[in-house]
XYZ file of C-alpha atoms in Angstrom:
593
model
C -33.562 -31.624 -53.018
C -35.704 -29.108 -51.575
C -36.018 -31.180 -48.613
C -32.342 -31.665 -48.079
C -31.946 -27.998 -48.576
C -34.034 -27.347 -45.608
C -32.916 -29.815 -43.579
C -29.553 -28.632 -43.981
C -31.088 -24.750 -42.945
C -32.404 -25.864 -40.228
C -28.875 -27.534 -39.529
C -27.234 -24.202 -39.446
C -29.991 -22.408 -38.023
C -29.341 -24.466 -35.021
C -25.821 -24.014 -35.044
C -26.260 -20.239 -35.097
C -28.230 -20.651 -32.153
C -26.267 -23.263 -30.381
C -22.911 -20.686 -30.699
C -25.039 -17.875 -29.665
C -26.333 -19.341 -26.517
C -22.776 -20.757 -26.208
C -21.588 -17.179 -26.306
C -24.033 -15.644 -23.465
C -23.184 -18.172 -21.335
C -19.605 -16.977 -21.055
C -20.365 -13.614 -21.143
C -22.498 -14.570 -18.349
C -19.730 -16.145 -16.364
C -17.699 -12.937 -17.265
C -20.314 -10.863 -16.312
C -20.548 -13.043 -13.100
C -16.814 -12.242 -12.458
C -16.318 -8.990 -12.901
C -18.960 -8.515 -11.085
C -17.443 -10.458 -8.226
C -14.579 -8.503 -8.129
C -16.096 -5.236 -8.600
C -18.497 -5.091 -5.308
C -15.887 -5.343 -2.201
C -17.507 -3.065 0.486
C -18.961 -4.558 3.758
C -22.368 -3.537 4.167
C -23.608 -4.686 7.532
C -27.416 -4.342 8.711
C -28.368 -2.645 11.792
C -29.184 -5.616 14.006
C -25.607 -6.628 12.655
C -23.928 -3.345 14.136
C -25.759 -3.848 17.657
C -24.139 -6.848 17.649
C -21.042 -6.197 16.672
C -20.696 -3.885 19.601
C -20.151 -7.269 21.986
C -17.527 -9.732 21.502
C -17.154 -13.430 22.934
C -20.631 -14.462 22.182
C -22.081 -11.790 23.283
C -20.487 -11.327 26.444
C -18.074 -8.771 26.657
C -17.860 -5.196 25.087
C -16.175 -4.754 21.684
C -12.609 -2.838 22.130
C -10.631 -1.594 19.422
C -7.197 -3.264 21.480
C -8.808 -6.610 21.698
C -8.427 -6.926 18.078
C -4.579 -6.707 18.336
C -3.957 -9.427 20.883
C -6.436 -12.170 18.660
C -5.190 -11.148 15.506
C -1.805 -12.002 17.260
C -2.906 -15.616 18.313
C -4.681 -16.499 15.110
C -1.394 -15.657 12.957
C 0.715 -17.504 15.257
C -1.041 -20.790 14.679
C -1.407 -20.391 11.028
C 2.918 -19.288 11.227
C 3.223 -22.745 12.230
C 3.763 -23.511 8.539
C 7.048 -21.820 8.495
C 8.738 -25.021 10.912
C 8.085 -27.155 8.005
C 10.997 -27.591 7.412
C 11.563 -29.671 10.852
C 9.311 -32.501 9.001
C 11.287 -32.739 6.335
C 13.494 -35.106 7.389
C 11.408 -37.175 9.140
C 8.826 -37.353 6.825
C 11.129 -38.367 4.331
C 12.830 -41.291 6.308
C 8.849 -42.359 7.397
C 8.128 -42.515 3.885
C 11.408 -43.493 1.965
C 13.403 -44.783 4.304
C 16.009 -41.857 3.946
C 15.620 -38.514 5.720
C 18.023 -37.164 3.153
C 16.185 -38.201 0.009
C 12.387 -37.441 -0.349
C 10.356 -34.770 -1.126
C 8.533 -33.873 1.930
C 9.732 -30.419 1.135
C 7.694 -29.757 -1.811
C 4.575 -29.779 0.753
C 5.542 -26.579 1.713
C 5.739 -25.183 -1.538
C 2.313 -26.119 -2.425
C 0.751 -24.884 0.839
C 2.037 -21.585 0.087
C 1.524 -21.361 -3.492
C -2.504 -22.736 -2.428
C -2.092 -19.796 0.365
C -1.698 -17.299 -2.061
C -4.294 -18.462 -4.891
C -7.037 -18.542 -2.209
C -6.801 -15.527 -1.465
C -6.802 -13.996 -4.859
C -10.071 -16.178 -5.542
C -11.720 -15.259 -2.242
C -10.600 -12.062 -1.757
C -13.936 -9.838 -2.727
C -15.966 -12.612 -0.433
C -13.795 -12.185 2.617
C -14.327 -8.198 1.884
C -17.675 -8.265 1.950
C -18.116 -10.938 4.802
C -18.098 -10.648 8.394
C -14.138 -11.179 8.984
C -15.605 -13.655 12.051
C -17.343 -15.934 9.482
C -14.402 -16.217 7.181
C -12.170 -16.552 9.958
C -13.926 -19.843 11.497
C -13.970 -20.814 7.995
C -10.528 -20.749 7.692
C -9.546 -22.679 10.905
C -11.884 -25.444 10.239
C -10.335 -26.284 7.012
C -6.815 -25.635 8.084
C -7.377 -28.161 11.094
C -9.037 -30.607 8.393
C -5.304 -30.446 6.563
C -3.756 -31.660 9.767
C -6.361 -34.377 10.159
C -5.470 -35.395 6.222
C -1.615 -35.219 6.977
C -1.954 -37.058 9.492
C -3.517 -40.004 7.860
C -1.013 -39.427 5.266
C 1.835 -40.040 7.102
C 0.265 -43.038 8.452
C -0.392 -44.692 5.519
C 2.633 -43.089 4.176
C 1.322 -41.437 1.227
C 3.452 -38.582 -0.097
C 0.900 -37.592 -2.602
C -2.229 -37.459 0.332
C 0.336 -35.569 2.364
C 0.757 -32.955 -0.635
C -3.201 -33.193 -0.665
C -3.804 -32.534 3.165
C -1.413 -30.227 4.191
C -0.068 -28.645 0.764
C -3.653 -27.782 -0.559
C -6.439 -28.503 2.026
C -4.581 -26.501 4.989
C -3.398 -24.196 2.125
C -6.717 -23.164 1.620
C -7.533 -22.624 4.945
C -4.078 -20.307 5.259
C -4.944 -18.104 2.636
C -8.341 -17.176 3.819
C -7.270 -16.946 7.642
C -4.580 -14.921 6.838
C -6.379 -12.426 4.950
C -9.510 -11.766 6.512
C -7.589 -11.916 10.021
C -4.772 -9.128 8.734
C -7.038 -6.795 7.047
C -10.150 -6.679 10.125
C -7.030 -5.638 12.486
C -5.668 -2.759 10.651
C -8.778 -1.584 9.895
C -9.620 -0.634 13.554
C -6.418 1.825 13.027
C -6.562 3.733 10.187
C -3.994 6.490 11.393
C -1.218 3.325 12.269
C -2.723 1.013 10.218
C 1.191 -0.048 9.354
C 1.766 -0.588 13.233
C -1.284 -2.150 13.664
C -0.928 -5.138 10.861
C 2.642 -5.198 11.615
C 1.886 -5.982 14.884
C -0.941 -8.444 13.825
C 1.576 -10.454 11.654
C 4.138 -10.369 13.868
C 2.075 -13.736 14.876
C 2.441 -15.411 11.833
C 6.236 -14.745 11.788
C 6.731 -16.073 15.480
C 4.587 -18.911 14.871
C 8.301 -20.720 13.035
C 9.961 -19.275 16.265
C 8.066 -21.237 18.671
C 6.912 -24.051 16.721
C 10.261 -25.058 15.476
C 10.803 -26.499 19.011
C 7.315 -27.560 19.551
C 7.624 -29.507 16.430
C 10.920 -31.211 17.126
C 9.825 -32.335 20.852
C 6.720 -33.789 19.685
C 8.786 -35.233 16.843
C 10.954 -36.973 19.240
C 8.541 -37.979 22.370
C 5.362 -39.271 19.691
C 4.768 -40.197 16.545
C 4.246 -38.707 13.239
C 0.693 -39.184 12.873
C 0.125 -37.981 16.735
C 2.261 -35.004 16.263
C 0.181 -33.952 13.196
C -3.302 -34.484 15.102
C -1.847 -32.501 18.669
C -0.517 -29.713 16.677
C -3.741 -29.299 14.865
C -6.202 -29.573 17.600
C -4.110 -26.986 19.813
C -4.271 -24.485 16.608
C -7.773 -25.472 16.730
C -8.819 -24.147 20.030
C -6.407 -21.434 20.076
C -7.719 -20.221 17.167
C -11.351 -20.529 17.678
C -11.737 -18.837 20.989
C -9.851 -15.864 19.001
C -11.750 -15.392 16.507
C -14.497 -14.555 19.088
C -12.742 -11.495 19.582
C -12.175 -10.278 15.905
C -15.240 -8.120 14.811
C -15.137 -5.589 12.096
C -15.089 -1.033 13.343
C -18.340 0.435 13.036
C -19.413 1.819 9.476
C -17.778 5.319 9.362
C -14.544 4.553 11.722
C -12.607 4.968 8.292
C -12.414 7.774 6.387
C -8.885 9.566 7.026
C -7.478 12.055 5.094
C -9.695 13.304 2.238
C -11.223 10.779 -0.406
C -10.532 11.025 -4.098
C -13.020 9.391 -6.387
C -13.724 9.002 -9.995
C -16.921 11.810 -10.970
C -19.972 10.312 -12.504
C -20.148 12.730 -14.691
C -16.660 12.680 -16.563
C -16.553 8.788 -15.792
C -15.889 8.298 -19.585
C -13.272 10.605 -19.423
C -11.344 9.161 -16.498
C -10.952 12.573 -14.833
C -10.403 12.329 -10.907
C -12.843 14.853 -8.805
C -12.484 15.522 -5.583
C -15.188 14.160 -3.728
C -15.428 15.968 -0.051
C -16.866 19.224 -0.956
C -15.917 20.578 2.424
C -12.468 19.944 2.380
C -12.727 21.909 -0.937
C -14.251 24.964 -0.040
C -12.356 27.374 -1.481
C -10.387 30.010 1.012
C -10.811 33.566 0.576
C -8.231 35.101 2.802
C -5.562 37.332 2.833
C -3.575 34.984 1.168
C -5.490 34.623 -1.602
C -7.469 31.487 -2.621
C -6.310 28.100 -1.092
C -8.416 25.021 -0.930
C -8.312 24.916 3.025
C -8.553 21.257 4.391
C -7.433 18.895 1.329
C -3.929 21.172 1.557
C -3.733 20.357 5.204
C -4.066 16.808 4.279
C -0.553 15.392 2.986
C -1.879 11.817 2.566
C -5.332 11.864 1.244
C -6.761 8.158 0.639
C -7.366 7.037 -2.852
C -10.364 5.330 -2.975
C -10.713 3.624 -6.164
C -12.729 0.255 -7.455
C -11.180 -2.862 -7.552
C -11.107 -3.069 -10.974
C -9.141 0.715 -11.492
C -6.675 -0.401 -8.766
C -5.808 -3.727 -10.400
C -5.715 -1.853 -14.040
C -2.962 0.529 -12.459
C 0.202 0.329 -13.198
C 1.851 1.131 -9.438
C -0.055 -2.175 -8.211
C 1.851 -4.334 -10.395
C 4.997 -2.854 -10.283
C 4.108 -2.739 -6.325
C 3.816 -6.639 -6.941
C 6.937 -7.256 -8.698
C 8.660 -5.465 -5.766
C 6.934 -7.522 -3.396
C 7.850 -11.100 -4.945
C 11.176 -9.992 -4.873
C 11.394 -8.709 -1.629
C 10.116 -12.216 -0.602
C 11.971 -14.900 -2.669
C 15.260 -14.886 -1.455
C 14.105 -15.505 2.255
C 11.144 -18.174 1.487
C 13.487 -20.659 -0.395
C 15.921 -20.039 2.257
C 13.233 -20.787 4.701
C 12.465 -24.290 3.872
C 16.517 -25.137 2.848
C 18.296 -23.404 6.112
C 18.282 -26.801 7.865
C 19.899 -28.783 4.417
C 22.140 -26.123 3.621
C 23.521 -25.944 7.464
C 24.325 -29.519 7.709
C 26.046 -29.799 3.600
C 28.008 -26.235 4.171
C 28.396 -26.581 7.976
C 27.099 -29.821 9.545
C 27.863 -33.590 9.251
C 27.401 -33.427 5.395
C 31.144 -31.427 4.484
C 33.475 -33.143 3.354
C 34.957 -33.177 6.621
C 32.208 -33.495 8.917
C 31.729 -31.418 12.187
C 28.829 -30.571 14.438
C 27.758 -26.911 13.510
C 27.942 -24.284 16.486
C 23.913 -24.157 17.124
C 21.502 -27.243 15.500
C 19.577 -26.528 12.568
C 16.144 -26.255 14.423
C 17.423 -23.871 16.615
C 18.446 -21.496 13.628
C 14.957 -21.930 11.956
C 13.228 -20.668 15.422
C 16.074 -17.914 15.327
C 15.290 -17.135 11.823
C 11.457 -16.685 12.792
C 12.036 -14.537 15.273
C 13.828 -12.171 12.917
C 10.396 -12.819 10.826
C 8.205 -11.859 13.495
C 10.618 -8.472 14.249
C 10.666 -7.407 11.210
C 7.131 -7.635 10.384
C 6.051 -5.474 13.594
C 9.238 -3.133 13.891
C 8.978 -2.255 9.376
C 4.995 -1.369 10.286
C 5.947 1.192 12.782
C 8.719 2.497 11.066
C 6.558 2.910 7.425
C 4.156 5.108 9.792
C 6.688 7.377 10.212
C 9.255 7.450 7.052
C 6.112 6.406 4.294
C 5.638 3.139 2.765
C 8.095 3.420 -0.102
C 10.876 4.804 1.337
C 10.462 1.850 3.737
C 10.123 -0.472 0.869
C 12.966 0.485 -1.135
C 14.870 0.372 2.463
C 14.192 -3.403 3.096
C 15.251 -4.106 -1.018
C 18.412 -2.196 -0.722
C 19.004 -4.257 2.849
C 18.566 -7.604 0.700
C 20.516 -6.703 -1.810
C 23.751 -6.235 0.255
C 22.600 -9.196 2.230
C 22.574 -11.827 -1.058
C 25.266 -10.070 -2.128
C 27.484 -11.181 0.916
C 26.356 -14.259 1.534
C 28.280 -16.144 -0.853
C 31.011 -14.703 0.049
C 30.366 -15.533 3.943
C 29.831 -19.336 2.538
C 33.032 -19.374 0.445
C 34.686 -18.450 3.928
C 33.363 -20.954 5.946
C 31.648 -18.444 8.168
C 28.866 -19.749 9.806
C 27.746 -16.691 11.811
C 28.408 -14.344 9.019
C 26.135 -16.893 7.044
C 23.536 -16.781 9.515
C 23.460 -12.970 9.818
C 22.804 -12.301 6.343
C 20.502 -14.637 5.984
C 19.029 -13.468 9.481
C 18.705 -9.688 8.365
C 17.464 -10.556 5.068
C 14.278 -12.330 7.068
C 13.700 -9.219 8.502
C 13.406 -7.508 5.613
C 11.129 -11.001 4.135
C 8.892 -10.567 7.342
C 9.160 -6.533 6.927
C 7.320 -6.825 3.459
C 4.297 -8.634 4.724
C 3.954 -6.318 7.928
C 3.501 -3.190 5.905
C 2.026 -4.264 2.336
C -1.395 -4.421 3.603
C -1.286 -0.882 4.621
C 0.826 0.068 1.999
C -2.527 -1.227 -0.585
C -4.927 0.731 1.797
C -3.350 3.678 1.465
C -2.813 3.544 -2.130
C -6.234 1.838 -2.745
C -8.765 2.594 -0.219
C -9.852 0.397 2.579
C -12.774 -1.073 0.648
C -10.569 -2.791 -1.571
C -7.862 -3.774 0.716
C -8.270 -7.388 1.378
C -9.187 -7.921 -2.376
C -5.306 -6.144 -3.353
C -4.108 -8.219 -1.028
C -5.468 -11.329 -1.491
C -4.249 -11.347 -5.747
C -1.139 -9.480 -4.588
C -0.256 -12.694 -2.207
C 0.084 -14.707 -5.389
C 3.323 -13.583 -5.662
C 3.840 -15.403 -2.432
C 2.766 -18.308 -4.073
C 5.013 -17.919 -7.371
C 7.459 -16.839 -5.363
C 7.019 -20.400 -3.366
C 6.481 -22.503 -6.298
C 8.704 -21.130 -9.052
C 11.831 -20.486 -6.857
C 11.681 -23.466 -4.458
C 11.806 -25.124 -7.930
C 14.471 -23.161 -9.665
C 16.515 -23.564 -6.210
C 16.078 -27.342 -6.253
C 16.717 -27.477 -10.027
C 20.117 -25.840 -10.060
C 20.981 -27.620 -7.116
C 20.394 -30.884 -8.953
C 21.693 -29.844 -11.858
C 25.006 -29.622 -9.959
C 24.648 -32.954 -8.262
C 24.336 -34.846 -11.578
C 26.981 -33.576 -12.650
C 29.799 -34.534 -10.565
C 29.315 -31.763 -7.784
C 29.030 -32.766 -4.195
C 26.671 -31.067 -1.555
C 28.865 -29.351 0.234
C 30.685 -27.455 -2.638
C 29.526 -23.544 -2.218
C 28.901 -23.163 -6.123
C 26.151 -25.206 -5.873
C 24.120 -22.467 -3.682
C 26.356 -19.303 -5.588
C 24.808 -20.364 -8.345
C 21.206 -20.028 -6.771
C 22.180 -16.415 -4.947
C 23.199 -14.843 -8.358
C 19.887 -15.088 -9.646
C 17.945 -14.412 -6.851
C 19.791 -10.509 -6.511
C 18.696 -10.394 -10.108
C 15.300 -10.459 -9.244
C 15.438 -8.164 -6.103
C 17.454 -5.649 -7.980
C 14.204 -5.732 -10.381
C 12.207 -5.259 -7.764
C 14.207 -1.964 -6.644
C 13.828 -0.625 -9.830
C 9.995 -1.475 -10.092
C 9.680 0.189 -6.430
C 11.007 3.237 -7.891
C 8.597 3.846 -10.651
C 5.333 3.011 -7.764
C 3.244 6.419 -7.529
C 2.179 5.489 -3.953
C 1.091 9.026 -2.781
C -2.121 10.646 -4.187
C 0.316 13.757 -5.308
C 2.200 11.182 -7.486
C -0.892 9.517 -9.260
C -2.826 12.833 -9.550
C -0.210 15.539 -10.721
C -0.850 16.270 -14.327
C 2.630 15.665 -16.171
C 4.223 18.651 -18.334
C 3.944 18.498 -21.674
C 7.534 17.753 -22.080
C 8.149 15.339 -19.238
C 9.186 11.683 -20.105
C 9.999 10.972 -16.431
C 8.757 11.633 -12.480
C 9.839 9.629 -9.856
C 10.035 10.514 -5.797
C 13.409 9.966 -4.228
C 13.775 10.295 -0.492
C 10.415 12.054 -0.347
C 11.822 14.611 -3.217
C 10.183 14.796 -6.762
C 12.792 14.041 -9.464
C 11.710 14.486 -12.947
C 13.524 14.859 -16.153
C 12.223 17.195 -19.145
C 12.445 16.662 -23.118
C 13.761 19.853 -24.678
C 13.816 18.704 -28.059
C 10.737 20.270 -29.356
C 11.228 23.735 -27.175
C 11.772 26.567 -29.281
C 15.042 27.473 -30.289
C 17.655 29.925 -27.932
C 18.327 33.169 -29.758
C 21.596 34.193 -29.580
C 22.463 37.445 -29.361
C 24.573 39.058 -32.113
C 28.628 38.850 -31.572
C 28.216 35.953 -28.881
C 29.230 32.542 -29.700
C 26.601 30.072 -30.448
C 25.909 27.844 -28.019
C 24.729 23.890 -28.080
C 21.437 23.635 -27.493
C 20.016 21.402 -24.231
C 17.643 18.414 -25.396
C 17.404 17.107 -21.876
C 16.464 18.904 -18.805
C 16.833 17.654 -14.878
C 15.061 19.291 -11.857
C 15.142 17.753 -8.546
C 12.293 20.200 -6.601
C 12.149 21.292 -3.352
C 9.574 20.978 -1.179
C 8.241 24.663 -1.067
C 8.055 24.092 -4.787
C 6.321 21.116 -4.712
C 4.214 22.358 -2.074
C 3.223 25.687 -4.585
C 2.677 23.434 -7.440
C 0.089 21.121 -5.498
C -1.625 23.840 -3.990
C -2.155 25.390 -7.582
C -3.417 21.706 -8.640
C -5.638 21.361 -5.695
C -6.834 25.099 -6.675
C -7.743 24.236 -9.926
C -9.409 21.021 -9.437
C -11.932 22.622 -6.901
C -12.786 25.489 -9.121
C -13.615 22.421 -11.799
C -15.849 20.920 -9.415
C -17.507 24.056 -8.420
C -18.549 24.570 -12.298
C -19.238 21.265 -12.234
C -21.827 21.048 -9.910
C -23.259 24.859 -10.143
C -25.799 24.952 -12.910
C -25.519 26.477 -16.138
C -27.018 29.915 -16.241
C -26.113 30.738 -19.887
């Protein structure tokens, strides 16, 4: 018995030990990840510097310009995966027999949704990586995905197709398009809007050009070789490129005045102002003024990884940014189906529509591509949210038109919508990268951006598949394809979710005077509108109004609205600013008591 006994002890001993090891093994792995995502700073050695100061192997002299024209090139090619929508057809008829029935189109969705997940997962690496390294990384695997598809269509596989060019190239999208974006704003961090506007403007012309590249090749070669020549061109183009992307030299930066969390108060989560010099206070005739951080109106935040993705304004930044996107990228991939059912060959009286569907997808990317350079430059001007919560309120007159443009058999009005909605689609991705650098800090820019391009992907996966589901729905139940109610349905929901994305957009604190003003005690709102601070007051536990005897007594406010100028908003951060350099002043003086 006493033998059983301590068998059995030993029994659980084990187990105790077993569940313990169990546990510091995932709080290893936990440990392992935060970690990950908590060092995102590019630390180059000298010798690394030196070399970075020569481009091209070596052989020409790094310029700060030569950044924009490769970054250009690079996006175009990997853009190419907005003329999908040209293989859909005949991919489908290669594979089915049909062009009309298949599901080449679901490709497309998983290329983007892979796109976006990549970059989430590889964001802190490409940070912390020479952007040229990730870059050829990128290229090579996004070239192997062409290889795959091509096979695929060969053997006529749907599901190695999805493999090849849904994930494989997908992968290779998502950490081109990262580490190629955030190396060429950084070379401009007083137009770093312009700059990766101007850098993405590739990606959104790649669909312009390609959409006739793809349907020549389409019709002079075959499947397979069309696949394998579009590939290798991206290939070289790419690669000679990337010779010319190299990352500024350590200190080309800083701009405006840094804000960072103290050491010392860490626990307390109380922001101190970091550049001592730009805090100096002013002794002057007009009185005490903290000099240099007043003269800056757009300080950069620089926070860690892990504060910026604990904030609040980056995930309502992210709802605003899916919805910005999804109306556009289902249209995307549909435009050519939904132009021949509405106003092609597939009506119920058939008719040749005015310009062929390939011809409207190049169109359409050429809005892209202008909106993504022309939103940069004008969010270096106006601010990133008021340029934000321009391109939502653009969509959501757009969607809200465009059934009724369908309903009257307009086919330019259709187009126009849908045409000035893409610029707003291509608008969001030319300025969100600098919108997360200013909120965030440059150190952390290609990590925000790489999770906040998930919504890409959701946006990708989830609507394509709520489009196509509602659109099926119909079909099986008596509808026909070219009945507008069919699509109606699909618009309604989509201005939901931009309208969500407005509000969201509202509530983002996106300047450091936003995120760092202490709120009154009896504030229950703030919000900025049109570069004006709105906020609304609780009265309800203010003392009471004495009236004075014989007057009449009066109802008593509980709510209180002040819309402030910009002289007082101007007097109250000053005061702030004041204040927050005398505490680091006692802070770092020592303690003669």
């Amino acid at each position: 018995m006493n033998g059983n006994g301590s068998i059995a002890d030993d029994s659980m001993l084990f187990s105790r030990i077993s569940q313990q090891g169990e546990r510091r093994d995932k709080r290893g792995i936990l440990d392992l990840i935060m970690d990950y995502y908590s060092h995102t700073e590019y630390q180059p050695t000298q010798e690394q510097i030196n070399k970075d100061r020569f481009v091209f192997f070596g052989f020409i002299r790094c310029q700060p310009w030569m950044s924009i024209p490769a970054g250009i090139l690079i996006q175009f090619c990997y853009g190419s995966v907005y003329a999908w929508s040209i293989f859909n057809g005949p991919i489908n008829k290669a594979i089915s027999g049909d062009d009309s029935h298949g599901n080449a189109e679901i490709t497309f969705y998983i290329a983007l949704g892979v796109l976006g997940i990549t970059a989430a997962i590889f964001g802190p690496w490409i940070e912390t990586n020479h952007p040229r390294k990730s870059g050829i990384i990128g290229l090579l695997v996004f070239y192997s995905g062409h290889l795959t598809s091509a096979l695929a269509v060969s053997v006529r596989m749907i599901s190695l197709l999805y493999f090849g060019y849904g994930f494989i190239a997908g992968i290779g999208l998502g950490i081109g398009y990262v580490s190629t974006i955030d190396a060429v704003s950084k070379w401009w961090p007083r137009a770093r809007g312009t700059a990766a506007g101007i850098a993405v403007m590739g990606f959104g012309g790649g669909s312009l050009a390609f959409g006739a590249i793809n349907r020549w090749l389409i019709d002079h070669t075959t499947l397979p070789l069309t696949f394998f020549i579009l590939g290798s061109i991206n290939f070289i183009v790419m690669l000679i490129s990337i010779q010319f992307i190299s990352p500024p030299p350590p200190g080309h930066n800083p701009d405006g005045v840094p804000i960072m969390e103290s050491t010392e108060h860490h626990q307390h989560k109380q922001p101190a102002i970091a550049a001592i010099g730009a805090l100096e206070l002013e002794k002057g005739t007009q009185g005490t003024r903290p000099a240099a951080a007043i003269a800056a109106e757009q300080p950069t935040l620089h926070v860690s990884l892990g504060e910026a993705l604990r904030s609040r304004d980056y995930w309502l930044l992210y709802v605003a940014f899916l919805a910005n996107i999804v109306f556009s990228l289902v249209i995307i991939s549909n435009l050519p189906r939904i132009i021949h059912n509405m106003f092609g060959m597939g009506r119920s009286v058939p008719q040749q529509p005015p310009i062929p569907a390939y011809i409207a997808v190049s169109i359409e990317g050429g809005f892209n591509m202008l909106g993504r350079v022309l939103t940069g430059m004008v969010s270096d001007l106006l601010g990133r949210k008021t340029t934000f919560m321009l391109l939502l309120t653009i969509q959501i007159i757009a969607i809200s038109f465009v059934s009724v443009a369908i309903h009257a058999d307009s086919f330019w009005g259709f187009l126009s919508l849908v045409w000035l909605a893409t610029v707003c689609y291509g608008g969001g991705f030319g300025m969100i990268p600098a919108f997360l650098s200013d909120m965030f800090g440059t150190n952390n820019t290609s990590s925000c951006h790489g999770i906040l391009l998930t919504a890409w992907s959701l946006a990708s996966i989830v609507g394509g598949l709520v489009f196509t589901g509602i659109l099926n729905h119909f079909l099986s139940h008596g509808s026909h394809a070219w009945e507008p109610h069919i699509y109606t349905a699909n618009f309604m929901w989509m201005l939901v979710v931009v309208v969500v994305g407005f509000v969201c957009c509202l509530f983002v604190r996106a300047s450091i005077r936003d995120r760092l003003f202490p709120a009154l005690p009896n504030q229950i709102l703030r919000l900025r509108i049109f570069g004006r601070v709105f906020r609304v007051l609780c009265l309800r536990h203010a003392p009471p109004v004495e009236v004075p005897p014989g007057r009449c007594k009066r109802h008593r406010k509980f709510m209180e609205f002040e819309y402030l100028t910009r002289a007082e908003e101007q007097k109250a951060w000053d005061e702030y600013l004041a204040l927050r350099a005398v505490q680091h002043r006692l802070m770092k003086e020592p303690n003669d008591c």
